[in-house]
């Protein structure tokens, strides 16, 4: 079973930055494809950024140029660096791991961007 724990969310002013972390307890972390999703009130959960086990990244158009996803396999951790935050980035952010054709989710961390 893959356990995911997010941290780093909080309240930040527009234009500010946050760094989210997701610590995984799985024993084959280097083999997982990892991603960050977010869900705002009244909206569906959407992919923000993803990084494959091979290090290939992709981003939602809304995140491209502002957010950076990275992973540290030695620490079993994936990060989401968020810069130039906007109020529309406000959402619950979820860490996702995909392995053996199954998806695993963290509990989510709230990101609120004030204007």
CSV table of N, CA and C in Angstrom, one decimal:
chain,number,residue,atom,x,y,z
A,1,UNK,N,0.8,-1.2,0.0
A,1,UNK,CA,0.0,0.0,0.0
A,1,UNK,C,0.9,1.2,0.0
A,2,UNK,N,0.5,2.2,-0.8
A,2,UNK,CA,1.2,3.5,-0.9
A,2,UNK,C,0.5,4.5,-0.1
A,3,UNK,N,1.3,5.1,0.9
A,3,UNK,CA,0.8,6.1,1.8
A,3,UNK,C,1.4,7.4,1.3
A,4,UNK,N,0.6,8.5,1.2
A,4,UNK,CA,1.0,9.8,0.8
A,4,UNK,C,0.6,10.8,1.8
A,5,UNK,N,1.5,11.7,2.1
A,5,UNK,CA,1.3,12.8,3.1
A,5,UNK,C,1.7,14.1,2.5
A,6,UNK,N,0.8,15.0,2.3
A,6,UNK,CA,1.2,16.3,1.8
A,6,UNK,C,1.4,17.3,2.9
A,7,UNK,N,2.2,18.3,2.6
A,7,UNK,CA,2.5,19.4,3.6
A,7,UNK,C,2.9,20.6,2.8
A,8,UNK,N,2.8,21.8,3.4
A,8,UNK,CA,3.3,23.0,2.8
A,8,UNK,C,2.2,24.0,2.4
A,9,UNK,N,0.9,23.5,2.5
A,9,UNK,CA,-0.1,24.4,2.1
A,9,UNK,C,-0.3,25.5,3.1
A,10,UNK,N,-1.1,26.5,2.8
A,10,UNK,CA,-1.4,27.6,3.7
A,10,UNK,C,-1.9,28.8,3.0
A,11,UNK,N,-1.9,29.9,3.6
A,11,UNK,CA,-2.4,31.2,3.1
A,11,UNK,C,-1.2,32.0,2.6
A,12,UNK,N,-1.3,32.5,1.4
A,12,UNK,CA,-0.3,33.4,0.8
A,12,UNK,C,-0.9,34.5,0.0
A,13,UNK,N,-0.3,35.6,-0.1
A,13,UNK,CA,-0.7,36.7,-0.9
A,13,UNK,C,-0.5,36.5,-2.3
A,14,UNK,N,-1.4,37.1,-3.2
A,14,UNK,CA,-1.2,37.0,-4.6
A,14,UNK,C,0.3,37.5,-5.0
A,15,UNK,N,0.9,36.8,-5.9
A,15,UNK,CA,2.2,37.0,-6.3
A,15,UNK,C,3.3,36.3,-5.4
A,16,UNK,N,2.9,35.7,-4.4
A,16,UNK,CA,3.8,35.0,-3.5
A,16,UNK,C,4.0,33.6,-4.0
A,17,UNK,N,4.8,32.8,-3.1
A,17,UNK,CA,5.2,31.5,-3.5
A,17,UNK,C,4.9,30.5,-2.3
A,18,UNK,N,4.7,29.3,-2.7
A,18,UNK,CA,4.6,28.2,-1.8
A,18,UNK,C,5.3,26.9,-2.3
A,19,UNK,N,5.8,26.1,-1.5
A,19,UNK,CA,6.4,24.9,-1.9
A,19,UNK,C,5.7,23.7,-1.2
A,20,UNK,N,5.0,22.9,-1.9
A,20,UNK,CA,4.3,21.8,-1.4
A,20,UNK,C,5.2,20.5,-1.5
A,21,UNK,N,5.0,19.7,-0.4
A,21,UNK,CA,5.8,18.5,-0.4
A,21,UNK,C,4.9,17.3,-0.2
A,22,UNK,N,5.2,16.2,-0.8
A,22,UNK,CA,4.5,14.9,-0.7
A,22,UNK,C,5.4,13.8,-0.3
A,23,UNK,N,5.3,13.3,0.9
A,23,UNK,CA,6.2,12.2,1.3
A,23,UNK,C,5.4,10.9,1.1
A,24,UNK,N,6.1,9.9,0.5
A,24,UNK,CA,5.5,8.6,0.2
A,24,UNK,C,6.2,7.6,1.0
A,25,UNK,N,5.4,6.7,1.5
A,25,UNK,CA,5.9,5.6,2.3
A,25,UNK,C,6.1,4.3,1.5
A,26,UNK,N,5.7,4.3,0.2
A,26,UNK,CA,5.9,3.1,-0.6
A,26,UNK,C,7.4,2.7,-0.7
A,27,UNK,N,7.6,1.4,-1.0
A,27,UNK,CA,8.9,0.9,-1.0
A,27,UNK,C,9.5,0.9,-2.4
A,28,UNK,N,8.8,1.3,-3.4
A,28,UNK,CA,9.2,1.4,-4.8
A,28,UNK,C,9.0,2.8,-5.4
A,29,UNK,N,9.3,3.8,-4.6
A,29,UNK,CA,8.9,5.2,-5.0
A,29,UNK,C,9.5,5.5,-6.3
A,30,UNK,N,10.8,5.1,-6.6
A,30,UNK,CA,11.4,5.5,-7.8
A,30,UNK,C,10.7,5.0,-9.1
A,31,UNK,N,9.8,4.0,-8.9
A,31,UNK,CA,9.0,3.4,-10.0
A,31,UNK,C,7.7,4.1,-10.1
A,32,UNK,N,7.3,4.9,-9.2
A,32,UNK,CA,5.9,5.5,-9.3
A,32,UNK,C,5.9,6.7,-10.2
A,33,UNK,N,4.9,6.9,-11.0
A,33,UNK,CA,4.6,8.1,-11.6
A,33,UNK,C,3.8,9.0,-10.6
A,34,UNK,N,4.3,10.3,-10.5
A,34,UNK,CA,3.7,11.1,-9.4
A,34,UNK,C,3.1,12.4,-10.0
A,35,UNK,N,2.1,12.9,-9.3
A,35,UNK,CA,1.4,14.1,-9.8
A,35,UNK,C,0.8,14.9,-8.7
A,36,UNK,N,0.5,16.1,-9.1
A,36,UNK,CA,-0.2,17.0,-8.2
A,36,UNK,C,-1.5,17.4,-8.9
A,37,UNK,N,-2.6,17.3,-8.2
A,37,UNK,CA,-4.0,17.7,-8.7
A,37,UNK,C,-4.5,18.7,-7.7
A,38,UNK,N,-5.5,19.4,-8.2
A,38,UNK,CA,-6.2,20.4,-7.3
A,38,UNK,C,-7.7,20.4,-7.6
A,39,UNK,N,-8.4,20.7,-6.6
A,39,UNK,CA,-9.9,20.8,-6.7
A,39,UNK,C,-10.4,22.0,-5.9
A,40,UNK,N,-10.9,22.9,-6.7
A,40,UNK,CA,-11.5,24.1,-6.1
A,40,UNK,C,-13.0,23.9,-5.9
A,41,UNK,N,-13.6,24.6,-5.0
A,41,UNK,CA,-15.1,24.4,-4.7
A,41,UNK,C,-15.9,24.5,-6.0
A,42,UNK,N,-16.8,23.5,-6.1
A,42,UNK,CA,-17.7,23.5,-7.3
A,42,UNK,C,-17.0,23.1,-8.6
A,43,UNK,N,-15.8,22.7,-8.6
A,43,UNK,CA,-15.1,22.3,-9.8
A,43,UNK,C,-14.6,20.9,-9.6
A,44,UNK,N,-14.3,20.2,-10.8
A,44,UNK,CA,-13.7,18.9,-10.8
A,44,UNK,C,-12.2,18.9,-10.5
A,45,UNK,N,-11.7,17.8,-10.0
A,45,UNK,CA,-10.3,17.7,-9.7
A,45,UNK,C,-9.6,17.7,-11.0
A,46,UNK,N,-8.5,18.5,-11.1
A,46,UNK,CA,-7.8,18.6,-12.3
A,46,UNK,C,-6.3,18.4,-12.1
A,47,UNK,N,-5.6,17.9,-13.1
A,47,UNK,CA,-4.2,17.8,-13.0
A,47,UNK,C,-3.5,19.1,-13.1
A,48,UNK,N,-2.5,19.3,-12.2
A,48,UNK,CA,-1.7,20.5,-12.2
A,48,UNK,C,-0.3,20.3,-12.8
A,49,UNK,N,0.3,19.2,-12.4
A,49,UNK,CA,1.6,18.9,-12.8
A,49,UNK,C,1.9,17.4,-12.5
A,50,UNK,N,2.7,16.8,-13.4
A,50,UNK,CA,3.0,15.4,-13.2
A,50,UNK,C,4.5,15.1,-13.6
A,51,UNK,N,5.1,14.1,-13.0
A,51,UNK,CA,6.4,13.7,-13.3
A,51,UNK,C,6.5,12.2,-13.3
A,52,UNK,N,7.0,11.6,-14.3
A,52,UNK,CA,7.0,10.1,-14.5
A,52,UNK,C,8.2,9.6,-13.7
A,53,UNK,N,8.2,8.3,-13.6
A,53,UNK,CA,9.4,7.6,-12.9
A,53,UNK,C,10.7,7.9,-13.7
A,54,UNK,N,10.6,8.2,-15.0
A,54,UNK,CA,11.7,8.6,-15.7
A,54,UNK,C,12.1,10.0,-15.7
A,55,UNK,N,11.3,10.9,-15.0
A,55,UNK,CA,11.6,12.3,-14.9
A,55,UNK,C,11.0,13.2,-15.9
A,56,UNK,N,10.1,12.7,-16.7
A,56,UNK,CA,9.4,13.5,-17.7
A,56,UNK,C,8.3,14.2,-17.0
A,57,UNK,N,8.2,15.5,-17.3
A,57,UNK,CA,7.2,16.4,-16.6
A,57,UNK,C,6.2,16.9,-17.6
A,58,UNK,N,5.0,17.2,-17.1
A,58,UNK,CA,4.0,17.9,-17.9
A,58,UNK,C,3.2,18.7,-16.9
A,59,UNK,N,2.6,19.8,-17.5
A,59,UNK,CA,1.9,20.8,-16.7
A,59,UNK,C,0.6,21.2,-17.3
A,60,UNK,N,-0.4,21.5,-16.5
A,60,UNK,CA,-1.5,22.2,-17.0
A,60,UNK,C,-1.1,23.6,-17.6
A,61,UNK,N,-1.9,24.0,-18.6
A,61,UNK,CA,-1.6,25.3,-19.2
A,61,UNK,C,-1.6,26.4,-18.1
A,62,UNK,N,-2.5,26.3,-17.1
A,62,UNK,CA,-2.6,27.4,-16.1
A,62,UNK,C,-1.3,27.4,-15.2
A,63,UNK,N,-0.6,26.3,-15.1
A,63,UNK,CA,0.5,26.2,-14.3
A,63,UNK,C,1.9,26.4,-15.0
A,64,UNK,N,1.9,26.2,-16.3
A,64,UNK,CA,3.1,26.2,-17.0
A,64,UNK,C,3.8,27.6,-16.9
A,65,UNK,N,5.1,27.6,-16.6
A,65,UNK,CA,5.8,28.8,-16.4
A,65,UNK,C,5.8,29.3,-15.0
A,66,UNK,N,4.9,28.9,-14.2
A,66,UNK,CA,4.8,29.3,-12.8
A,66,UNK,C,5.1,28.2,-11.8
A,67,UNK,N,4.8,27.0,-12.1
A,67,UNK,CA,4.9,25.9,-11.2
A,67,UNK,C,6.0,24.9,-11.7
A,68,UNK,N,6.7,24.3,-10.8
A,68,UNK,CA,7.7,23.3,-11.1
A,68,UNK,C,7.5,22.1,-10.2
A,69,UNK,N,7.4,20.9,-10.9
A,69,UNK,CA,7.3,19.7,-10.1
A,69,UNK,C,8.7,19.0,-10.2
A,70,UNK,N,9.1,18.4,-9.1
A,70,UNK,CA,10.3,17.7,-9.0
A,70,UNK,C,10.2,16.6,-8.0
A,71,UNK,N,11.2,15.7,-8.0
A,71,UNK,CA,11.2,14.5,-7.1
A,71,UNK,C,12.6,14.3,-6.6
A,72,UNK,N,12.6,13.8,-5.4
A,72,UNK,CA,13.9,13.4,-4.8
A,72,UNK,C,13.7,11.9,-4.4
A,73,UNK,N,14.1,11.0,-5.2
A,73,UNK,CA,13.9,9.6,-4.9
A,73,UNK,C,14.6,9.1,-3.7
A,74,UNK,N,15.7,9.7,-3.3
A,74,UNK,CA,16.4,9.4,-2.1
A,74,UNK,C,15.6,9.7,-0.9
A,75,UNK,N,14.7,10.7,-1.0
A,75,UNK,CA,13.9,11.1,0.2
A,75,UNK,C,12.4,10.6,0.0
A,76,UNK,N,12.1,9.9,-1.0
A,76,UNK,CA,10.7,9.4,-1.3
A,76,UNK,C,9.8,10.6,-1.3
A,77,UNK,N,10.1,11.7,-1.9
A,77,UNK,CA,9.4,12.9,-1.8
A,77,UNK,C,9.2,13.6,-3.2
A,78,UNK,N,8.0,14.1,-3.5
A,78,UNK,CA,7.8,14.9,-4.7
A,78,UNK,C,7.4,16.3,-4.2
A,79,UNK,N,7.8,17.3,-5.0
A,79,UNK,CA,7.6,18.7,-4.6
A,79,UNK,C,6.8,19.4,-5.7
A,80,UNK,N,6.1,20.4,-5.3
A,80,UNK,CA,5.5,21.4,-6.2
A,80,UNK,C,5.9,22.8,-5.8
A,81,UNK,N,6.8,23.4,-6.5
A,81,UNK,CA,7.1,24.8,-6.3
A,81,UNK,C,6.2,25.7,-7.0
A,82,UNK,N,5.4,26.5,-6.3
A,82,UNK,CA,4.4,27.4,-6.9
A,82,UNK,C,4.9,28.9,-6.8
A,83,UNK,N,5.0,29.5,-7.9
A,83,UNK,CA,5.4,30.9,-7.9
A,83,UNK,C,4.4,31.8,-8.5
A,84,UNK,N,4.4,33.1,-8.3
A,84,UNK,CA,3.5,34.0,-8.9
A,84,UNK,C,2.0,33.6,-8.7
A,85,UNK,N,1.7,33.2,-7.5
A,85,UNK,CA,0.4,32.7,-7.2
A,85,UNK,C,-0.7,33.7,-7.4
A,86,UNK,N,-1.8,33.2,-7.9
A,86,UNK,CA,-3.0,34.0,-8.2
A,86,UNK,C,-4.2,33.5,-7.4
A,87,UNK,N,-5.2,34.3,-7.1
A,87,UNK,CA,-6.3,33.9,-6.4
A,87,UNK,C,-7.0,32.6,-7.0
A,88,UNK,N,-7.0,32.5,-8.3
A,88,UNK,CA,-7.6,31.3,-9.0
A,88,UNK,C,-6.8,30.0,-8.7
A,89,UNK,N,-5.6,30.1,-8.1
A,89,UNK,CA,-4.9,28.9,-7.7
A,89,UNK,C,-5.5,28.3,-6.4
A,90,UNK,N,-6.3,29.1,-5.7
A,90,UNK,CA,-6.9,28.6,-4.5
A,90,UNK,C,-7.7,27.3,-4.7
A,91,UNK,N,-7.3,26.3,-3.9
A,91,UNK,CA,-7.9,24.9,-4.1
A,91,UNK,C,-7.2,24.0,-3.0
A,92,UNK,N,-7.8,22.8,-2.9
A,92,UNK,CA,-7.2,21.8,-2.2
A,92,UNK,C,-6.3,21.0,-3.1
A,93,UNK,N,-5.0,20.9,-2.8
A,93,UNK,CA,-4.0,20.2,-3.6
A,93,UNK,C,-3.8,18.8,-3.1
A,94,UNK,N,-3.8,17.9,-4.1
A,94,UNK,CA,-3.7,16.4,-3.7
A,94,UNK,C,-2.5,15.9,-4.4
A,95,UNK,N,-1.7,15.0,-3.7
A,95,UNK,CA,-0.7,14.3,-4.3
A,95,UNK,C,-1.2,12.9,-4.8
A,96,UNK,N,-0.7,12.5,-5.9
A,96,UNK,CA,-1.1,11.3,-6.5
A,96,UNK,C,0.1,10.4,-6.9
A,97,UNK,N,0.0,9.1,-6.7
A,97,UNK,CA,1.0,8.2,-7.1
A,97,UNK,C,0.3,7.1,-8.0
A,98,UNK,N,0.9,6.7,-9.1
A,98,UNK,CA,0.4,5.7,-9.9
A,98,UNK,C,1.4,4.6,-10.0
A,99,UNK,N,1.0,3.4,-9.7
A,99,UNK,CA,1.8,2.2,-9.7
A,99,UNK,C,1.0,0.9,-9.8
A,100,UNK,N,1.4,0.0,-10.6
A,100,UNK,CA,0.7,-1.2,-10.9
A,100,UNK,C,-0.7,-0.9,-11.3
A,101,UNK,N,-0.9,0.1,-12.2
A,101,UNK,CA,-2.2,0.5,-12.7
A,101,UNK,C,-3.2,0.9,-11.7
A,102,UNK,N,-2.7,1.4,-10.5
A,102,UNK,CA,-3.6,1.8,-9.4
A,102,UNK,C,-3.2,3.2,-9.0
A,103,UNK,N,-4.1,4.0,-8.6
A,103,UNK,CA,-3.9,5.4,-8.2
A,103,UNK,C,-4.0,5.5,-6.7
A,104,UNK,N,-3.1,6.2,-6.1
A,104,UNK,CA,-3.1,6.4,-4.6
A,104,UNK,C,-3.1,7.9,-4.4
A,105,UNK,N,-3.8,8.4,-3.3
A,105,UNK,CA,-4.1,9.8,-3.1
A,105,UNK,C,-3.7,10.2,-1.7
A,106,UNK,N,-3.2,11.3,-1.5
A,106,UNK,CA,-3.0,11.9,-0.2
A,106,UNK,C,-4.2,12.5,0.3
A,107,UNK,N,-4.2,13.1,1.5
A,107,UNK,CA,-5.3,13.7,2.1
A,107,UNK,C,-5.7,15.1,1.6
A,108,UNK,N,-4.7,15.7,1.0
A,108,UNK,CA,-4.9,17.0,0.4
A,108,UNK,C,-4.4,18.1,1.4
A,109,UNK,N,-4.0,19.2,0.8
A,109,UNK,CA,-3.5,20.3,1.6
A,109,UNK,C,-4.1,21.6,1.0
A,110,UNK,N,-4.7,22.5,1.8
A,110,UNK,CA,-5.4,23.7,1.4
A,110,UNK,C,-4.4,24.7,1.0
A,111,UNK,N,-4.5,25.3,-0.2
A,111,UNK,CA,-3.8,26.5,-0.6
A,111,UNK,C,-4.8,27.6,-0.9
A,112,UNK,N,-4.6,28.7,-0.2
A,112,UNK,CA,-5.5,29.9,-0.3
A,112,UNK,C,-4.6,31.1,-0.7
A,113,UNK,N,-5.0,31.7,-1.8
A,113,UNK,CA,-4.2,32.9,-2.3
A,113,UNK,C,-5.1,34.1,-2.2
A,114,UNK,N,-4.7,35.0,-1.4
A,114,UNK,CA,-5.5,36.2,-1.1
A,114,UNK,C,-5.1,37.3,-2.1
A,115,UNK,N,-6.1,38.2,-2.4
A,115,UNK,CA,-5.9,39.3,-3.3
A,115,UNK,C,-6.1,40.6,-2.6
